[in-house]
């Protein structure tokens, strides 16, 4: 039997739970933060549970924290002492590794310490154990969720926890002159899907305006054709590798196999989007990658996603479907042309 803390984007926990219940039919569940964070208990042991989750990763599950200890919150320095003891006890799992400490809290948790204070105390204990405390790219993460009355504590690799960010909340630095917040979606897709955007030659961006995705692709060195009836940000005119077509994506035509990357962020009816993308397939070379956001328009997102994937399956192999932290009422697909 194992316990886990599961996190989804706010409002999407029910879908993550539905996906998990398909993997673990008898699972017990308790909500910890409305629509976002919940606890589950499953009959499977850790390795078996992880294997099941990784073999069919739930689209809406953003973060997965093992629960190895539950410490009652006393609201005093005893809490930090108890956390320190957990870390000392697990020292063999840390020695010689880089280790991050992630603390999250539900609203109104009585745990009195900030993430920075908790990390400072546990980093000192980690150094005693021969581990190297870190923030970036840790090998192991000590995840702590401060609940209403207990601290849920678990240790795992970033792969096991599905992210190396606390709760899977990926943060990117805003840049001066950033064209759109949408750029973060493609940046996050690049990380999450382990893509090397710079390795592509030429991209077609449909639904490109105001141009955040196009900008990132240009920064990565690609030649880009951006299609959108709306105007792109004027700063993009500085890139000679950019071609802009102020048209509907249904009205454009290209050379056969011109592109090896298609990106599409149209916020449009999913089935209409599928038709547009499928019509543009001849412009893609075999093995081309596609990054596509799918708007979740109505109350049945899992069904919408199944329908979209089934339609695209005519021409593409799905690599991964995920609701990214920067996706709002949508998910992101990573596909490869057959
Ligand atoms: C969410 S915005 C895209 C944001 C963009 N990815 C960025 O990084 O700035 C959606 C865009 O899709 C465009 N769009 C919607 N339907 C379209 C169509 N049929 N053909 C081309 N563009 C379309 C809209 O004009 C809008 O500019």
Short mmCIF file of C-alpha atoms and ligand atoms in Angstrom, two decimals:
data_model
loop_
_atom_site.label_atom_id
_atom_site.label_comp_id
_atom_site.label_asym_id
_atom_site.label_seq_id
_atom_site.Cartn_x
_atom_site.Cartn_y
_atom_site.Cartn_z
CA UNK A 1 0.00 0.00 0.00
CA UNK A 2 1.38 3.45 -0.85
CA UNK A 3 0.19 7.03 -0.47
CA UNK A 4 0.80 9.87 -2.89
CA UNK A 5 0.06 13.58 -3.21
CA UNK A 6 -1.21 14.42 -6.68
CA UNK A 7 -1.32 17.90 -8.20
CA UNK A 8 -3.11 19.17 -11.29
CA UNK A 9 -3.68 22.65 -12.72
CA UNK A 10 -6.37 24.41 -10.70
CA UNK A 11 -9.81 23.15 -11.73
CA UNK A 12 -8.46 19.98 -13.37
CA UNK A 13 -7.87 17.69 -10.37
CA UNK A 14 -11.07 15.76 -11.08
CA UNK A 15 -9.73 14.75 -14.49
CA UNK A 16 -6.35 13.73 -13.05
CA UNK A 17 -8.25 11.66 -10.47
CA UNK A 18 -10.35 10.06 -13.20
CA UNK A 19 -7.22 9.09 -15.12
CA UNK A 20 -5.59 7.72 -11.96
CA UNK A 21 -8.67 5.73 -11.06
CA UNK A 22 -8.37 3.94 -14.41
CA UNK A 23 -4.85 2.90 -13.41
CA UNK A 24 -5.75 2.10 -9.79
CA UNK A 25 -9.43 1.08 -9.69
CA UNK A 26 -9.57 0.65 -5.91
CA UNK A 27 -7.75 3.86 -4.98
CA UNK A 28 -8.83 5.97 -2.01
CA UNK A 29 -8.81 9.70 -2.45
CA UNK A 30 -9.07 12.86 -0.35
CA UNK A 31 -9.03 16.45 -1.55
CA UNK A 32 -6.38 18.70 0.04
CA UNK A 33 -6.69 21.90 -2.04
CA UNK A 34 -9.90 22.35 -4.01
CA UNK A 35 -9.59 21.32 -7.65
CA UNK A 36 -5.81 21.16 -7.45
CA UNK A 37 -4.14 18.91 -4.85
CA UNK A 38 -5.35 15.55 -3.56
CA UNK A 39 -4.08 12.59 -1.60
CA UNK A 40 -4.49 9.04 -2.83
CA UNK A 41 -3.84 5.62 -1.37
CA UNK A 42 -3.34 2.67 -3.70
CA UNK A 43 -2.80 -1.03 -3.02
CA UNK A 44 0.39 -1.15 -5.09
CA UNK A 45 3.89 -0.75 -3.70
CA UNK A 46 6.02 2.18 -4.80
CA UNK A 47 7.81 0.63 -7.81
CA UNK A 48 4.66 -0.97 -9.19
CA UNK A 49 2.64 2.24 -8.72
CA UNK A 50 5.34 4.34 -10.41
CA UNK A 51 5.65 1.90 -13.28
CA UNK A 52 1.91 2.01 -13.88
CA UNK A 53 1.84 5.81 -13.81
CA UNK A 54 4.86 6.18 -16.08
CA UNK A 55 3.63 3.63 -18.60
CA UNK A 56 0.44 5.63 -19.14
CA UNK A 57 1.16 9.04 -17.66
CA UNK A 58 -2.07 10.85 -16.81
CA UNK A 59 -2.44 13.97 -18.95
CA UNK A 60 -3.76 16.09 -16.10
CA UNK A 61 -1.36 14.89 -13.38
CA UNK A 62 1.22 17.65 -13.12
CA UNK A 63 3.12 16.40 -10.09
CA UNK A 64 3.29 13.25 -8.01
CA UNK A 65 4.77 13.22 -4.54
CA UNK A 66 5.32 9.98 -2.65
CA UNK A 67 4.16 10.12 0.96
CA UNK A 68 6.63 8.27 3.15
CA UNK A 69 5.97 10.08 6.43
CA UNK A 70 3.11 12.11 7.87
CA UNK A 71 4.25 14.39 10.66
CA UNK A 72 1.66 16.09 12.86
CA UNK A 73 2.06 19.87 12.64
CA UNK A 74 2.80 21.32 16.09
CA UNK A 75 3.29 24.89 14.92
CA UNK A 76 6.69 25.23 16.59
CA UNK A 77 10.38 24.49 16.02
CA UNK A 78 9.52 20.85 16.78
CA UNK A 79 8.22 20.64 13.21
CA UNK A 80 11.64 21.49 11.77
CA UNK A 81 13.27 19.10 14.24
CA UNK A 82 10.96 16.30 13.05
CA UNK A 83 11.69 17.08 9.38
CA UNK A 84 15.43 17.08 10.15
CA UNK A 85 15.06 13.64 11.75
CA UNK A 86 13.33 12.29 8.62
CA UNK A 87 16.23 13.54 6.49
CA UNK A 88 18.85 12.06 8.89
CA UNK A 89 17.00 8.77 8.85
CA UNK A 90 17.09 8.67 5.02
CA UNK A 91 20.76 9.68 4.81
CA UNK A 92 21.81 6.63 2.77
CA UNK A 93 19.51 7.79 -0.03
CA UNK A 94 21.17 11.20 -0.15
CA UNK A 95 24.92 10.67 0.35
CA UNK A 96 26.86 11.79 -2.72
CA UNK A 97 23.74 13.18 -4.44
CA UNK A 98 22.47 16.64 -5.24
CA UNK A 99 19.25 17.15 -3.28
CA UNK A 100 16.57 19.86 -3.43
CA UNK A 101 14.01 20.66 -0.74
CA UNK A 102 10.55 21.63 -2.00
CA UNK A 103 7.92 22.90 0.41
CA UNK A 104 4.37 23.67 -0.60
CA UNK A 105 1.41 24.43 1.61
CA UNK A 106 -2.35 24.30 1.38
CA UNK A 107 -4.26 27.47 2.34
CA UNK A 108 -4.43 28.01 6.11
CA UNK A 109 -1.83 25.36 6.94
CA UNK A 110 -0.63 25.98 10.50
CA UNK A 111 2.97 25.08 9.53
CA UNK A 112 4.72 28.32 10.52
CA UNK A 113 7.88 28.24 8.38
CA UNK A 114 8.55 29.55 4.89
CA UNK A 115 10.02 27.42 2.10
CA UNK A 116 13.31 29.31 2.49
CA UNK A 117 13.51 28.71 6.28
CA UNK A 118 12.65 25.03 5.89
CA UNK A 119 15.20 24.61 3.13
CA UNK A 120 17.91 26.35 5.17
CA UNK A 121 17.37 23.97 8.10
CA UNK A 122 17.19 20.83 5.96
CA UNK A 123 20.16 21.88 3.78
CA UNK A 124 22.30 21.93 6.95
CA UNK A 125 21.15 18.39 7.79
CA UNK A 126 21.75 17.27 4.19
CA UNK A 127 25.34 18.51 4.36
CA UNK A 128 25.87 16.40 7.50
CA UNK A 129 24.73 13.35 5.49
CA UNK A 130 27.26 14.00 2.71
CA UNK A 131 24.66 15.29 0.22
CA UNK A 132 24.95 18.45 -1.82
CA UNK A 133 21.95 20.76 -1.36
CA UNK A 134 20.89 22.32 -4.62
CA UNK A 135 18.05 24.21 -6.27
CA UNK A 136 18.59 23.41 -9.95
CA UNK A 137 18.58 19.94 -11.56
CA UNK A 138 18.58 17.87 -8.35
CA UNK A 139 19.08 14.10 -8.39
CA UNK A 140 16.72 13.68 -5.45
CA UNK A 141 13.95 15.94 -4.17
CA UNK A 142 12.59 16.03 -0.64
CA UNK A 143 9.00 17.13 -1.21
CA UNK A 144 6.95 18.41 1.69
CA UNK A 145 3.31 19.41 1.53
CA UNK A 146 2.13 21.30 4.61
CA UNK A 147 -1.51 20.28 4.98
CA UNK A 148 -4.17 21.41 7.46
CA UNK A 149 -2.79 19.21 10.24
CA UNK A 150 0.08 17.10 8.91
CA UNK A 151 3.25 17.50 6.91
CA UNK A 152 3.30 14.97 4.07
CA UNK A 153 6.93 14.10 3.34
CA UNK A 154 8.36 12.01 0.50
CA UNK A 155 11.58 11.60 -1.42
CA UNK A 156 11.96 10.89 -5.12
CA UNK A 157 13.79 11.76 -8.30
CA UNK A 158 12.43 14.49 -10.61
CA UNK A 159 11.35 11.72 -13.04
CA UNK A 160 9.41 9.96 -10.28
CA UNK A 161 7.75 13.23 -9.25
CA UNK A 162 7.13 14.15 -12.94
CA UNK A 163 8.88 17.50 -12.50
CA UNK A 164 11.87 19.17 -10.87
CA UNK A 165 9.74 22.17 -9.86
CA UNK A 166 7.79 22.30 -6.58
CA UNK A 167 4.37 20.86 -7.38
CA UNK A 168 5.28 20.95 -11.07
CA UNK A 169 4.79 24.74 -11.10
CA UNK A 170 7.36 25.64 -13.77
CA UNK A 171 8.57 29.23 -13.56
CA UNK A 172 10.32 31.10 -16.34
CA UNK A 173 11.82 34.54 -16.07
CA UNK A 174 9.85 37.20 -17.94
CA UNK A 175 12.09 38.91 -20.47
CA UNK A 176 12.17 42.60 -21.38
CA UNK A 177 10.08 43.11 -24.49
CA UNK A 178 8.54 39.63 -24.28
CA UNK A 179 5.91 39.38 -27.01
CA UNK A 180 3.41 37.10 -25.27
CA UNK A 181 2.98 34.89 -22.23
CA UNK A 182 2.25 32.13 -24.74
CA UNK A 183 6.01 31.81 -25.26
CA UNK A 184 6.19 30.08 -21.86
CA UNK A 185 3.97 27.29 -23.18
CA UNK A 186 6.42 26.39 -25.92
CA UNK A 187 9.39 26.78 -23.57
CA UNK A 188 7.71 24.41 -21.12
CA UNK A 189 6.82 21.96 -23.93
CA UNK A 190 10.48 22.01 -25.00
CA UNK A 191 11.54 21.00 -21.47
CA UNK A 192 8.74 18.58 -20.70
CA UNK A 193 8.94 16.69 -23.98
CA UNK A 194 12.78 16.79 -23.98
CA UNK A 195 12.78 18.50 -27.36
CA UNK A 196 15.78 20.20 -28.85
CA UNK A 197 14.06 22.93 -30.86
CA UNK A 198 17.42 24.11 -32.23
CA UNK A 199 17.81 20.75 -33.98
CA UNK A 200 14.94 21.52 -36.41
CA UNK A 201 15.47 23.19 -39.76
CA UNK A 202 12.26 24.95 -40.71
CA UNK A 203 9.03 25.47 -38.77
CA UNK A 204 5.47 26.28 -39.73
CA UNK A 205 3.66 28.22 -36.96
CA UNK A 206 -0.11 28.39 -37.50
CA UNK A 207 -2.08 30.73 -35.27
CA UNK A 208 1.21 32.56 -34.69
CA UNK A 209 0.17 36.08 -33.58
CA UNK A 210 1.30 37.99 -31.63
CA UNK A 211 4.39 35.84 -32.09
CA UNK A 212 5.73 34.41 -28.82
CA UNK A 213 6.24 30.92 -30.27
CA UNK A 214 7.61 32.28 -33.54
CA UNK A 215 10.07 34.38 -31.54
CA UNK A 216 11.32 31.37 -29.58
CA UNK A 217 11.78 29.33 -32.78
CA UNK A 218 13.70 32.20 -34.37
CA UNK A 219 15.85 32.48 -31.24
CA UNK A 220 16.60 28.76 -31.56
CA UNK A 221 17.90 29.43 -35.07
CA UNK A 222 15.06 28.01 -37.20
CA UNK A 223 13.62 29.37 -40.40
CA UNK A 224 9.96 30.12 -39.61
CA UNK A 225 6.77 30.66 -41.61
CA UNK A 226 4.15 32.29 -39.37
CA UNK A 227 0.50 32.13 -40.46
CA UNK A 228 -2.16 34.30 -38.81
CA UNK A 229 -4.74 36.79 -40.10
CA UNK A 230 -3.77 38.94 -37.09
CA UNK A 231 -0.58 41.04 -37.06
CA UNK A 232 2.63 39.75 -35.58
CA UNK A 233 4.61 41.94 -33.19
CA UNK A 234 6.66 44.50 -35.18
CA UNK A 235 9.92 43.51 -33.41
CA UNK A 236 9.88 40.21 -35.35
CA UNK A 237 10.43 42.08 -38.63
CA UNK A 238 14.11 42.16 -37.65
CA UNK A 239 14.49 38.44 -38.43
CA UNK A 240 15.30 37.70 -42.09
CA UNK A 241 14.57 33.99 -41.44
CA UNK A 242 10.88 34.81 -40.85
CA UNK A 243 8.13 34.69 -43.50
CA UNK A 244 4.75 36.07 -42.40
CA UNK A 245 1.50 35.13 -44.14
CA UNK A 246 -1.44 37.22 -42.92
CA UNK A 247 -3.97 34.56 -43.86
CA UNK A 248 -6.25 31.94 -42.50
CA UNK A 249 -4.33 28.66 -42.16
CA UNK A 250 -7.01 27.03 -44.35
CA UNK A 251 -5.89 29.20 -47.28
CA UNK A 252 -2.15 28.55 -47.42
CA UNK A 253 -0.13 26.07 -49.46
CA UNK A 254 3.48 25.01 -49.29
CA UNK A 255 6.06 22.87 -51.03
CA UNK A 256 5.87 19.16 -50.26
CA UNK A 257 7.99 18.33 -47.20
CA UNK A 258 9.04 21.96 -46.69
CA UNK A 259 8.92 21.85 -42.87
CA UNK A 260 10.24 19.48 -40.23
CA UNK A 261 8.39 21.17 -37.37
CA UNK A 262 4.76 22.26 -37.10
CA UNK A 263 3.52 24.30 -34.16
CA UNK A 264 -0.11 25.24 -33.72
CA UNK A 265 -1.58 27.32 -30.91
CA UNK A 266 -4.83 28.47 -32.44
CA UNK A 267 -7.22 28.38 -29.44
CA UNK A 268 -9.90 27.15 -31.74
CA UNK A 269 -12.43 24.36 -31.91
CA UNK A 270 -10.35 21.16 -31.53
CA UNK A 271 -11.95 19.34 -34.42
CA UNK A 272 -11.60 22.30 -36.80
CA UNK A 273 -7.97 22.57 -35.70
CA UNK A 274 -7.48 18.86 -36.53
CA UNK A 275 -8.85 19.39 -40.03
CA UNK A 276 -6.51 22.34 -40.64
CA UNK A 277 -3.49 20.43 -39.34
CA UNK A 278 -4.32 17.30 -41.37
CA UNK A 279 -4.73 19.40 -44.53
CA UNK A 280 -1.23 20.80 -43.99
CA UNK A 281 0.43 17.38 -43.54
CA UNK A 282 1.88 17.25 -47.11
CA UNK A 283 3.97 20.30 -46.19
CA UNK A 284 5.71 18.24 -43.49
CA UNK A 285 8.57 15.87 -44.10
CA UNK A 286 8.32 12.28 -42.76
CA UNK A 287 9.24 12.19 -39.06
CA UNK A 288 8.48 15.92 -38.62
CA UNK A 289 7.47 16.89 -35.08
CA UNK A 290 4.27 18.73 -34.19
CA UNK A 291 3.48 20.69 -31.03
CA UNK A 292 -0.21 21.46 -30.83
CA UNK A 293 -2.38 22.96 -28.11
CA UNK A 294 -5.87 21.53 -27.81
CA UNK A 295 -8.53 23.85 -26.43
CA UNK A 296 -10.82 22.10 -23.97
CA UNK A 297 -14.06 23.69 -25.01
CA UNK A 298 -16.70 21.82 -23.10
CA UNK A 299 -17.26 19.74 -20.03
CA UNK A 300 -15.74 16.50 -21.30
CA UNK A 301 -12.03 17.14 -21.78
CA UNK A 302 -10.94 13.49 -21.70
CA UNK A 303 -13.39 12.66 -24.49
CA UNK A 304 -12.33 15.71 -26.52
CA UNK A 305 -8.69 14.65 -26.20
CA UNK A 306 -9.46 11.07 -27.22
CA UNK A 307 -11.36 12.34 -30.30
CA UNK A 308 -8.55 14.69 -31.33
CA UNK A 309 -5.86 12.05 -30.91
CA UNK A 310 -7.94 9.54 -32.87
CA UNK A 311 -8.33 12.03 -35.76
CA UNK A 312 -4.65 13.01 -35.81
CA UNK A 313 -3.67 9.35 -35.64
CA UNK A 314 -4.34 9.14 -39.39
CA UNK A 315 -1.07 11.00 -40.01
CA UNK A 316 0.75 11.32 -36.68
CA UNK A 317 2.07 9.11 -33.89
CA UNK A 318 1.37 10.59 -30.48
CA UNK A 319 4.53 10.98 -28.40
CA UNK A 320 2.93 12.61 -25.36
CA UNK A 321 -0.19 14.50 -24.30
CA UNK A 322 0.15 16.70 -21.23
CA UNK A 323 -1.52 19.60 -19.54
CA UNK A 324 1.47 21.85 -18.95
CA UNK A 325 1.62 24.30 -16.06
CA UNK A 326 1.30 27.16 -18.57
CA UNK A 327 -1.74 25.63 -20.26
CA UNK A 328 -4.98 27.20 -19.10
CA UNK A 329 -8.14 25.60 -20.54
CA UNK A 330 -6.08 23.44 -22.85
CA UNK A 331 -3.48 20.69 -23.13
CA UNK A 332 -0.43 20.27 -25.35
CA UNK A 333 0.23 17.39 -27.75
CA UNK A 334 3.63 16.32 -29.01
CA UNK A 335 3.31 14.23 -32.17
CA UNK A 336 5.47 12.88 -34.94
CA UNK A 337 4.43 12.61 -38.58
CA UNK A 338 4.24 8.96 -39.62
C1 LIG B 1 -3.47 32.04 -28.60
S1 LIG B 1 -3.11 32.96 -30.02
C2 LIG B 1 -1.51 32.35 -30.44
C3 LIG B 1 -0.42 32.86 -29.57
C4 LIG B 1 0.96 32.57 -30.13
N1 LIG B 1 1.27 31.15 -30.04
C5 LIG B 1 2.04 33.33 -29.43
O1 LIG B 1 2.99 32.70 -28.93
O2 LIG B 1 2.00 34.58 -29.41
C6 LIG B 1 -4.16 32.26 -31.21
C7 LIG B 1 -4.01 32.83 -32.61
O3 LIG B 1 -4.61 31.93 -33.54
C8 LIG B 1 -5.08 32.68 -34.62
N2 LIG B 1 -6.00 31.87 -35.42
C9 LIG B 1 -7.22 31.37 -35.05
N3 LIG B 1 -7.75 30.70 -36.08
C10 LIG B 1 -6.86 30.74 -37.10
C11 LIG B 1 -6.83 30.22 -38.44
N4 LIG B 1 -7.86 29.52 -38.92
N5 LIG B 1 -5.72 30.44 -39.19
C12 LIG B 1 -4.69 31.15 -38.71
N6 LIG B 1 -4.66 31.67 -37.46
C13 LIG B 1 -5.72 31.47 -36.68
C14 LIG B 1 -5.71 33.90 -33.96
O4 LIG B 1 -5.79 34.97 -34.88
C15 LIG B 1 -4.73 34.16 -32.80
O5 LIG B 1 -3.79 35.16 -33.16
#
